[in-house]
Short mmCIF file of C-alpha atoms in Angstrom, two decimals:
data_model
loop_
_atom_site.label_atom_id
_atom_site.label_comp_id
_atom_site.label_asym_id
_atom_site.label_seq_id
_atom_site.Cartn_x
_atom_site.Cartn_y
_atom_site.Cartn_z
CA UNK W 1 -198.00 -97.98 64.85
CA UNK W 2 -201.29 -96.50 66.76
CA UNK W 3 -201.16 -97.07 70.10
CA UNK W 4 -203.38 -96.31 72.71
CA UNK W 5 -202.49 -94.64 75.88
CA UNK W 6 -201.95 -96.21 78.84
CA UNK W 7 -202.58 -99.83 76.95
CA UNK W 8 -200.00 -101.36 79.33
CA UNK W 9 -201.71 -104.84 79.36
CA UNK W 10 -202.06 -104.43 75.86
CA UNK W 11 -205.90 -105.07 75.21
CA UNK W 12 -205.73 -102.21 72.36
CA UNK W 13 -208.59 -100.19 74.83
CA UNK W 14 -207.41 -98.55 78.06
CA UNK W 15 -209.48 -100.11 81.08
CA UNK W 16 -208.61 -100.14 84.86
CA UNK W 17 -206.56 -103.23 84.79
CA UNK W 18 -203.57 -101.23 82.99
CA UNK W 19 -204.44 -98.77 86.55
CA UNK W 20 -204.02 -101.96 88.42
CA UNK W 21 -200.66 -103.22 86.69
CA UNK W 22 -199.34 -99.86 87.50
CA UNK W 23 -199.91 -100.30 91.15
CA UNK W 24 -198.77 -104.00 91.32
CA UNK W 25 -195.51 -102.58 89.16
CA UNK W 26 -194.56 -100.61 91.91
CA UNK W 27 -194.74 -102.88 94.84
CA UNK W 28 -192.97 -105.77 92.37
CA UNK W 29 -190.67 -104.04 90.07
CA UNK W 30 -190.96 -105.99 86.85
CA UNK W 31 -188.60 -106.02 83.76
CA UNK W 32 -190.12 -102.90 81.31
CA UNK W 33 -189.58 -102.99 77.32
CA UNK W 34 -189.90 -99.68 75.53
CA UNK W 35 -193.29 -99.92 74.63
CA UNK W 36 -194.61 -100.87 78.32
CA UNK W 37 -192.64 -97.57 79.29
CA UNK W 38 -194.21 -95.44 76.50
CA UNK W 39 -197.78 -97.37 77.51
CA UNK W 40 -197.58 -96.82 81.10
CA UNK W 41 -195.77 -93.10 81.32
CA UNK W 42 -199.02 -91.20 80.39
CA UNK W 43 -197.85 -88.29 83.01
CA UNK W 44 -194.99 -87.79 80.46
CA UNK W 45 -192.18 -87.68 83.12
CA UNK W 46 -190.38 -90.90 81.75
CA UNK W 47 -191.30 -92.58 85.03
CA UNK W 48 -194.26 -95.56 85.70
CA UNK W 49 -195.55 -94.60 89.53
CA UNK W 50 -198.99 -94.86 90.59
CA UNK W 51 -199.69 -91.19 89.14
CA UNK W 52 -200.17 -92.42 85.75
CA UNK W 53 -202.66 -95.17 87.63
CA UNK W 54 -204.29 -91.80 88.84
CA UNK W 55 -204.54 -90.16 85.14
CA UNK W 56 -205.84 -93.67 83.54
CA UNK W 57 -208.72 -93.51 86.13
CA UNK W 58 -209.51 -89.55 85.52
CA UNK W 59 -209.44 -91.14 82.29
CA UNK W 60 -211.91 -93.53 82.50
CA UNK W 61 -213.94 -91.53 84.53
CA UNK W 62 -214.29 -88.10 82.70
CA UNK W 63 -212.22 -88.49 79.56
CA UNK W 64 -209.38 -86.55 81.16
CA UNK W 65 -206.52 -86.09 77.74
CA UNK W 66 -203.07 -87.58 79.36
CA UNK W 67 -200.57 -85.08 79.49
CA UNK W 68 -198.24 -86.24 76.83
CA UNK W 69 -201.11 -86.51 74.35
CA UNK W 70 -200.11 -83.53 72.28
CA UNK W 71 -203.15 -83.92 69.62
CA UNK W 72 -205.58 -85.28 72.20
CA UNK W 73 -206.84 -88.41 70.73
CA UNK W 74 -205.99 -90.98 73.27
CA UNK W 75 -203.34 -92.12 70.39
CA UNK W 76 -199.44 -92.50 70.03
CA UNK W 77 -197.00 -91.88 69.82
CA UNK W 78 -195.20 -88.79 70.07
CA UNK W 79 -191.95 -89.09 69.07
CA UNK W 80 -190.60 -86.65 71.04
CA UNK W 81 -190.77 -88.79 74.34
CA UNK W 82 -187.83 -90.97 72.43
CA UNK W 83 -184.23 -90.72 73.08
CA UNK W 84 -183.01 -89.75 69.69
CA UNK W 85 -180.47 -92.58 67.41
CA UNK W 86 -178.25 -91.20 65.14
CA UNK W 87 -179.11 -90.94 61.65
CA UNK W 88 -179.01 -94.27 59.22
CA UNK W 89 -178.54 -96.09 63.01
CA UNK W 90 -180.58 -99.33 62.29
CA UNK W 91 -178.86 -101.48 64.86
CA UNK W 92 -181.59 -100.27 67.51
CA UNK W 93 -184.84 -99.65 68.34
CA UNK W 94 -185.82 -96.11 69.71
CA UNK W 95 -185.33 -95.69 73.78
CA UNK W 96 -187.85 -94.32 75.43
CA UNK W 97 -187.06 -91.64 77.91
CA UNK W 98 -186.56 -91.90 81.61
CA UNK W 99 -186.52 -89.29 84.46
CA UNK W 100 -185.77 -88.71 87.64
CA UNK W 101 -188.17 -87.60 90.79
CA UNK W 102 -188.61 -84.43 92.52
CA UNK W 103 -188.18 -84.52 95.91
CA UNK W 104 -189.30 -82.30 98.65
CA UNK W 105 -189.57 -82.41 102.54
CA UNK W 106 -193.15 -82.48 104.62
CA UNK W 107 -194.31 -83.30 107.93
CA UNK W 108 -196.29 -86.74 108.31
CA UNK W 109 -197.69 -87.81 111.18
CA UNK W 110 -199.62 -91.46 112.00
CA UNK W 111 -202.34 -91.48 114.51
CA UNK W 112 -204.40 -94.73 115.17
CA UNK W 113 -208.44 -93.88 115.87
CA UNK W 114 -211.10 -95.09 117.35
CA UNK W 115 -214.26 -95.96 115.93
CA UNK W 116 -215.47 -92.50 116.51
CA UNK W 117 -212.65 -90.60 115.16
CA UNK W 118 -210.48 -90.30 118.68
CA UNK W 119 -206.74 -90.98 118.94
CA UNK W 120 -206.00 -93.53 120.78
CA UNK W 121 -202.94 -95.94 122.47
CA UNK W 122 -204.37 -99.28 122.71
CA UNK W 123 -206.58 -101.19 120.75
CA UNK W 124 -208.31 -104.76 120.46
CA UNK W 125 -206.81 -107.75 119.00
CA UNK W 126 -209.94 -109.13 116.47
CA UNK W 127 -211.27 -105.75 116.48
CA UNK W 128 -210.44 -103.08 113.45
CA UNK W 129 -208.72 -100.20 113.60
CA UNK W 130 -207.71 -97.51 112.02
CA UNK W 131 -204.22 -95.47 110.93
CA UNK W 132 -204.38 -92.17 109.62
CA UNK W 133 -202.14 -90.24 107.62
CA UNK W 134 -201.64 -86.61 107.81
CA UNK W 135 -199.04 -84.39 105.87
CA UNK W 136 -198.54 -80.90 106.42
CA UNK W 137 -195.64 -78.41 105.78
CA UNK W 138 -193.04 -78.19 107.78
CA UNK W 139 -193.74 -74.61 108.75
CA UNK W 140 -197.46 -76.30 109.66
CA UNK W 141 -199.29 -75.33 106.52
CA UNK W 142 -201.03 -77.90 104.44
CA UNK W 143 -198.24 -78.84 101.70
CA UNK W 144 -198.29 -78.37 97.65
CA UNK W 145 -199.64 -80.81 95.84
CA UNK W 146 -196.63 -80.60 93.22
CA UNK W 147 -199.20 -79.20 90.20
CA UNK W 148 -200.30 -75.55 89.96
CA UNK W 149 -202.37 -74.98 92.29
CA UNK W 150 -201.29 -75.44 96.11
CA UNK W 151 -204.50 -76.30 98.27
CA UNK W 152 -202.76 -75.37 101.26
CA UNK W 153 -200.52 -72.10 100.74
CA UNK W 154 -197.29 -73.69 102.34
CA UNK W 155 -193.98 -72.57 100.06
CA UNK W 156 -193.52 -76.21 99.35
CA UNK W 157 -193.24 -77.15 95.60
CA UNK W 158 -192.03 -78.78 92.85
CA UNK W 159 -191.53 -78.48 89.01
CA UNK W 160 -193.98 -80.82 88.19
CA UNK W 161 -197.42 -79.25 86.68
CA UNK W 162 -199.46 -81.70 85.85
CA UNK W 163 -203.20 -80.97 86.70
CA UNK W 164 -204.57 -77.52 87.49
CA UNK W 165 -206.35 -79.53 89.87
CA UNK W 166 -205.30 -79.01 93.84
CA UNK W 167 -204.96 -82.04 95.89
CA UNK W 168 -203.24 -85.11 95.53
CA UNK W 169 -204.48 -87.93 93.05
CA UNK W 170 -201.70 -91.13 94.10
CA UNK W 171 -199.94 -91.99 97.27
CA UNK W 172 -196.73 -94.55 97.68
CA UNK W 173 -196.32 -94.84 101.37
CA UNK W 174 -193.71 -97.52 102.86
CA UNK W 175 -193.97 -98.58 106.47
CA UNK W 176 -191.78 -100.03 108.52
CA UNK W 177 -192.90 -102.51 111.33
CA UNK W 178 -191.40 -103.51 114.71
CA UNK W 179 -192.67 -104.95 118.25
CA UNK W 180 -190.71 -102.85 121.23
CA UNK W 181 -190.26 -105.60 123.75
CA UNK W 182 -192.46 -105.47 126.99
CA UNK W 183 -191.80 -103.97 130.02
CA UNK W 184 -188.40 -102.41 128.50
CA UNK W 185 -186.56 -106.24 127.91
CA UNK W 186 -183.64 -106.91 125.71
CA UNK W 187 -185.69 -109.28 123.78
CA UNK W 188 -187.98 -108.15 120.55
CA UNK W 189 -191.73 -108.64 121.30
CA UNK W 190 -193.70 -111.02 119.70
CA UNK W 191 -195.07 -110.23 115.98
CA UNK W 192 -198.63 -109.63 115.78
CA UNK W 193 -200.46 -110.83 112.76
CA UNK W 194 -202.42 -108.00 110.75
CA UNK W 195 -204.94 -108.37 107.95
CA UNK W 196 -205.42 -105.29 106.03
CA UNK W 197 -209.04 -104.70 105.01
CA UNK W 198 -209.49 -101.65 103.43
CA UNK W 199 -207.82 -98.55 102.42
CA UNK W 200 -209.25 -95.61 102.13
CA UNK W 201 -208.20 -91.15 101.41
CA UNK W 202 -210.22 -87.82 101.17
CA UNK W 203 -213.38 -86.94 99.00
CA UNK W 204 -212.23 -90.25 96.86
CA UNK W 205 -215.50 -92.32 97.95
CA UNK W 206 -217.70 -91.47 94.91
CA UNK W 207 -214.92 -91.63 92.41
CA UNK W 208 -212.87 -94.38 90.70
CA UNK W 209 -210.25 -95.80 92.80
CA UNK W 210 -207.44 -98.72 92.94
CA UNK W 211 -205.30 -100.15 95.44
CA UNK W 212 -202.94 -102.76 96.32
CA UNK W 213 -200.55 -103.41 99.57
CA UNK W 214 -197.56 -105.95 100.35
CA UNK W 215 -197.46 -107.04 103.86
CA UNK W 216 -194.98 -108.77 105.79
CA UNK W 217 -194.09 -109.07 109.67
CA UNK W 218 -191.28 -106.24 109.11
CA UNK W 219 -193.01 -103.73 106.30
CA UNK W 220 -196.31 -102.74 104.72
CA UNK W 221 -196.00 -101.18 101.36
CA UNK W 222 -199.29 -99.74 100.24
CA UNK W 223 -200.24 -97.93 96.96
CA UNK W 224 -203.46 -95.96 95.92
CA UNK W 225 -204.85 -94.44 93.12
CA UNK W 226 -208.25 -92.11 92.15
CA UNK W 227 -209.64 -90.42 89.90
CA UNK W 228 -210.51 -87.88 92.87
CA UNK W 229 -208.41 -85.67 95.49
CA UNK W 230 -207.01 -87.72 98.03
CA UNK W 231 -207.24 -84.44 100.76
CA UNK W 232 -210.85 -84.29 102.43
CA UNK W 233 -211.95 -80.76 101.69
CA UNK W 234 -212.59 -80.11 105.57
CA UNK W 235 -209.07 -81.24 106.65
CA UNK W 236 -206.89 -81.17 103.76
CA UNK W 237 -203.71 -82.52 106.14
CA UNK W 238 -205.94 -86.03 106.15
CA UNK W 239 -204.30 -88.03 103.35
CA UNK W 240 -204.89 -91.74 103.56
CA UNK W 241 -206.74 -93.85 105.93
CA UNK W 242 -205.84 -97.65 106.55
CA UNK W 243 -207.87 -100.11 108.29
CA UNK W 244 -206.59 -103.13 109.81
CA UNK W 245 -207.27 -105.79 112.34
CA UNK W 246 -204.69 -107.24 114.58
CA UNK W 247 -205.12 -110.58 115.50
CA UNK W 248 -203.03 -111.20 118.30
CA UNK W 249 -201.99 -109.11 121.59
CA UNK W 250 -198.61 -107.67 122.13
CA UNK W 251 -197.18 -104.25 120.92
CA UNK W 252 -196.42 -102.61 117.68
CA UNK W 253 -194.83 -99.75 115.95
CA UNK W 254 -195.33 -98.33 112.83
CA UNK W 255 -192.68 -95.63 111.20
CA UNK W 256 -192.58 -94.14 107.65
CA UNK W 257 -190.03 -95.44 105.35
CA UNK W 258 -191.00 -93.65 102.35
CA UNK W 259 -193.92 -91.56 101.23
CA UNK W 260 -194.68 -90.87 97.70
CA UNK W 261 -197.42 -88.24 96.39
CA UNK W 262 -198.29 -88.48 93.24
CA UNK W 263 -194.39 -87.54 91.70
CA UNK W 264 -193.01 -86.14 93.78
CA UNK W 265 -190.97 -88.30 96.62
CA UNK W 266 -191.17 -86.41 100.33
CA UNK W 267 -188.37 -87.00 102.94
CA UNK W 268 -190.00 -87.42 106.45
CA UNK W 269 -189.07 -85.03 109.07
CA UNK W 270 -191.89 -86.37 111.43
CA UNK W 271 -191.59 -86.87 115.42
CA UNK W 272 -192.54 -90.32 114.89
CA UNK W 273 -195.52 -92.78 116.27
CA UNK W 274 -196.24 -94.06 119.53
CA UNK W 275 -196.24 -97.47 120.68
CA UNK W 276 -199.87 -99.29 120.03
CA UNK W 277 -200.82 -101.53 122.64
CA UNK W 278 -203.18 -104.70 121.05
CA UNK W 279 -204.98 -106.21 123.53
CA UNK W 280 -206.82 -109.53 124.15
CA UNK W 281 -209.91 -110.13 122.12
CA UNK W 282 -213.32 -108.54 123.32
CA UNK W 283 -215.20 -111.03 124.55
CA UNK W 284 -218.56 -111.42 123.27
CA UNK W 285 -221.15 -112.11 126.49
CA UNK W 286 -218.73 -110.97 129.32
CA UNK W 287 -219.55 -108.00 131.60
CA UNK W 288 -220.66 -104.77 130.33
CA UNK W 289 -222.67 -104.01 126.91
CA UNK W 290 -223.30 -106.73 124.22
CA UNK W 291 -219.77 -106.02 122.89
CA UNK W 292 -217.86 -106.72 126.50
CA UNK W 293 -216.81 -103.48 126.69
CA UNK W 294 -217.00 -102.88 130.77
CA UNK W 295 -219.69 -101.14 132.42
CA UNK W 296 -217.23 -97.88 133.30
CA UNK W 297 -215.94 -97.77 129.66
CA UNK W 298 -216.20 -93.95 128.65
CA UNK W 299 -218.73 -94.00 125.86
CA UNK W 300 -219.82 -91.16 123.67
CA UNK W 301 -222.67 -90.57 121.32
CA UNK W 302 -221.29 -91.75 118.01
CA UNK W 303 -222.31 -92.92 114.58
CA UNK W 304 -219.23 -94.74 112.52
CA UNK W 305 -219.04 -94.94 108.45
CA UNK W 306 -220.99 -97.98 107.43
CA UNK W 307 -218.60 -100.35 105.90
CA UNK W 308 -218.24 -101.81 103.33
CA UNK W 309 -218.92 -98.63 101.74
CA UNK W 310 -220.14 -98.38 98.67
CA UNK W 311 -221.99 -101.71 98.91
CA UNK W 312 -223.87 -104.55 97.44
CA UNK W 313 -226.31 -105.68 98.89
CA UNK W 314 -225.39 -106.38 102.46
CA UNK W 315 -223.32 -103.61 104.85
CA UNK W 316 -222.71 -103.43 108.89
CA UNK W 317 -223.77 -99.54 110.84
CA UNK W 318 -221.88 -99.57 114.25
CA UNK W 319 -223.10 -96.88 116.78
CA UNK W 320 -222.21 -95.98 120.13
CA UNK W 321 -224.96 -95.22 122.88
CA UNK W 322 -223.61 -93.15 126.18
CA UNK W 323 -227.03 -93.93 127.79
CA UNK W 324 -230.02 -95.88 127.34
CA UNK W 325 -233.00 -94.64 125.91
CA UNK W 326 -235.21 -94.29 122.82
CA UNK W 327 -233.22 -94.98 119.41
CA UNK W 328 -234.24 -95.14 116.10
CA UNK W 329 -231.36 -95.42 113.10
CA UNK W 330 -233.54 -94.59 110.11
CA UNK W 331 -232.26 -94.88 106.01
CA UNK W 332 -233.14 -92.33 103.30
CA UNK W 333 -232.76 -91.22 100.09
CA UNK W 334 -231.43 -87.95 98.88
CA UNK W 335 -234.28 -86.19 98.69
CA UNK W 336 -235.51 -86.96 102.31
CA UNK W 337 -238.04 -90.12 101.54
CA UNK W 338 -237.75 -92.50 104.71
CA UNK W 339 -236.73 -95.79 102.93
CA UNK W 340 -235.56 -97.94 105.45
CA UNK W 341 -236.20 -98.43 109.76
CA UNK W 342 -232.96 -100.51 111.12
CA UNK W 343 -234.08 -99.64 114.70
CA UNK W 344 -236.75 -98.05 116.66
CA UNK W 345 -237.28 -98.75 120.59
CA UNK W 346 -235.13 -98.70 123.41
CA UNK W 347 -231.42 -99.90 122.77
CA UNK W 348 -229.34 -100.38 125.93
CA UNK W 349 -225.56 -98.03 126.62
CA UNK W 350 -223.23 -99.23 124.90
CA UNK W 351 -221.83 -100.61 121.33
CA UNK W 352 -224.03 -101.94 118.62
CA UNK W 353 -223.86 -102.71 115.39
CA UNK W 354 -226.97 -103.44 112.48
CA UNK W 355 -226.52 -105.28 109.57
CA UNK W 356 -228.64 -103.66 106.47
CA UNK W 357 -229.65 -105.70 103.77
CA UNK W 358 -230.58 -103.98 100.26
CA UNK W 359 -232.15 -106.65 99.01
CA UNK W 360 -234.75 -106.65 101.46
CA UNK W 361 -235.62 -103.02 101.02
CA UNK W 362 -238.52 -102.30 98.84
CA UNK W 363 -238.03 -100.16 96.01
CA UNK W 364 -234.20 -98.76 96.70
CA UNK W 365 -231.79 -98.59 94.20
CA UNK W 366 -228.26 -97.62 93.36
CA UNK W 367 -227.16 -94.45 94.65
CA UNK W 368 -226.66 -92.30 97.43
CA UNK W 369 -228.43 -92.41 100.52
CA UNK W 370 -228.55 -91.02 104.36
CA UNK W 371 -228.94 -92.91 107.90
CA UNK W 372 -229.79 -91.05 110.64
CA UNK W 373 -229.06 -91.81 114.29
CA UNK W 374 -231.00 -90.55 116.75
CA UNK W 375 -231.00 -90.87 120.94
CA UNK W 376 -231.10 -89.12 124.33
CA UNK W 377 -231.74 -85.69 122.04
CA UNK W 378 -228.80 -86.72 119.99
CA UNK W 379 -228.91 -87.04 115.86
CA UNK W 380 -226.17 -88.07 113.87
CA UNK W 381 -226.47 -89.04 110.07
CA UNK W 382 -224.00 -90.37 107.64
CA UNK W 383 -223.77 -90.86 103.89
CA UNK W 384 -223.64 -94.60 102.29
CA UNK W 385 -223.85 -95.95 98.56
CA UNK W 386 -225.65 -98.97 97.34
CA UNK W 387 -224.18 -100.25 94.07
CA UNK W 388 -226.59 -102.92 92.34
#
């Protein structure tokens, strides 16, 4: 029998739901038959981890070969990747094979940031925020991916050689959630309701990507999976960014449980996170800028990462403003054409935010285009994607 690779839903093409069963198989365990094994294991290590979600997307994207197919024709199977019966055996089917992981040690660190990028203790209930994750070597140096080619020189490896590619292509990372009582009581705080809205890692923006999460009040399991690197090439350390909103007060505490990189599974040794204070909701109106933010809030020029990102047709730009003055936040293409004016006059201190619209700019298309904020001798610009 034909098969084709990474067929795990078994539509006899491979598309990116057998990318997304992967992912949902790892959060959920399911029952596996032989074939589903054979289907889903394109790495060829006789496991199914969000990896092989990774190589069915560099698939998709670029007709990456899997590495188990020997003749390169997006066909099984080999027989080879069989346990082997005994002759004249015709009680049973063929087994396919199973491994074990790698594992290796790296340091991982969570930080929670501000809008603009800054680490910081408390945040906003109703407001979102964001956790990054960072994973170095323990002697400080960037760590191996686990292929061929380390991005980061640390001595950390791993038999595995998969891609010749550096960076990391999947991530498995298992959190564990608590709420340290306030002021030091006996009693456990209060849980605080989060809604995850998007998860995000490295130079992955432009390429094909999947993800899924499980949340409860006690654990948030999330897995991701592209067809790009999941390091950014100016910080390789950055790994994966979540954003969340919390939508009540109290505190919270996030620790890593388990971290998974595309197969190879990392032991933590990692000083742990702080304590993240949410506090009430901003309220819209009250003293300070249009946000409530008060008048002696430390402000600094900023200009954040439109989201949603890439989008269609409507996204939100949020910008900070130090001072008051002249501002103009101005869209355009790649090859420098002005195509859109979201503001130009004065715009008071504080925090804004613009909603752009694609379907009510003339002429623009899908692709790739700049916005530029400029005040008080200040530019910023940022990258965004309109997908129509």
């Amino acid at each position: 029998e034909r098969l084709v690779y990474g067929d795990i839903t078994k539509t006899e093409e491979l598309t990116r739901d057998d990318a997304r069963w992967i992912l949902a198989h790892t959060l959920e365990p399911t029952t596996l038959t032989t074939i589903d094994r054979f289907m889903g294991d394109v790495s060829g290590n006789g496991l199914l981890t969000p990896y092989d979600a990774a190589l069915m997307l560099k698939n998709l994207e670029n007709g990456t070969p899997f590495p188990v197919d020997e003749n390169m024709d997006n066909l099984g199977p080999e027989w080879n990747r069989f346990n082997v019966i005994e002759s004249g055996d015709t009680s049973s089917a063929p087994i396919a094979k199973t491994g074990e992981m790698p594992a290796d040690t790296v340091l991982a660190k969570l930080q929670v940031l501000d809008d603009f990028g800054q680490e910081v203790l408390e945040v906003f209930a109703e407001q979102p925020m964001e956790i990054l994750l960072s994973v170095t070597g323990p002697s400080g140096d960037t760590a191996t991916t686990g292929h061929e080619e380390p991005f980061g020189g640390s001595s950390l490896s791993s038999n595995q050689s998969h891609s010749s590619q550096p960076g990391w292509s999947a991530v498995y990372l298992d959190l564990e959630i608590d709420y340290p009582p306030e002021g030091g009581g006996t009693q456990p705080g209060e849980p605080i309701t989060l809604e995850v809205v998007e998860l995000s890692a490295g130079n992955t923006q432009f390429h094909l990507q999947e993800w899924d999460y499980d949340l409860t009040e006690k654990r948030l399991q999330l897995v991701f999976a592209s067809s790009g690197q999941l390091a950014s090439s100016t910080d390789p350390s950055r790994i994966l960014t979540l954003r969340l909103i919390p939508l009540n007060e109290g505190l919270i505490h996030f620790r890593i449980a388990d971290l998974q990189l595309d197969e190879t599974h990392y032991e933590i040794d990692h000083p742990g996170m702080d304590t993240i204070r949410v506090m009430g909701p901003v309220q819209a109106g009250g003293p300070g800028d249009a946000d409530g933010y008060a008048e002696d809030k430390p402000l600094v020029f900023g200009l954040e990462q439109n989201y949603p990102n890439p989008f269609n047709p409507e996204t939100i730009i949020r910008f900070s403003l130090p001072e008051s003055g002249q501002t103009s936040l101005i869209v355009y293409d790649i090859a420098g054409r002005r195509v859109a004016t979201l503001i130009d006059g004065h715009m008071e201190r504080g925090i804004h935010q613009v909603r752009m619209d694609a379907e009510g700019v003339a002429g623009i298309s899908s692709g790739i285009y700049v916005y530029r904020l400029q005040s008080g001798g200040q530019v910023q610009t940022r990258k965004m994607t309109v997908i129509k």
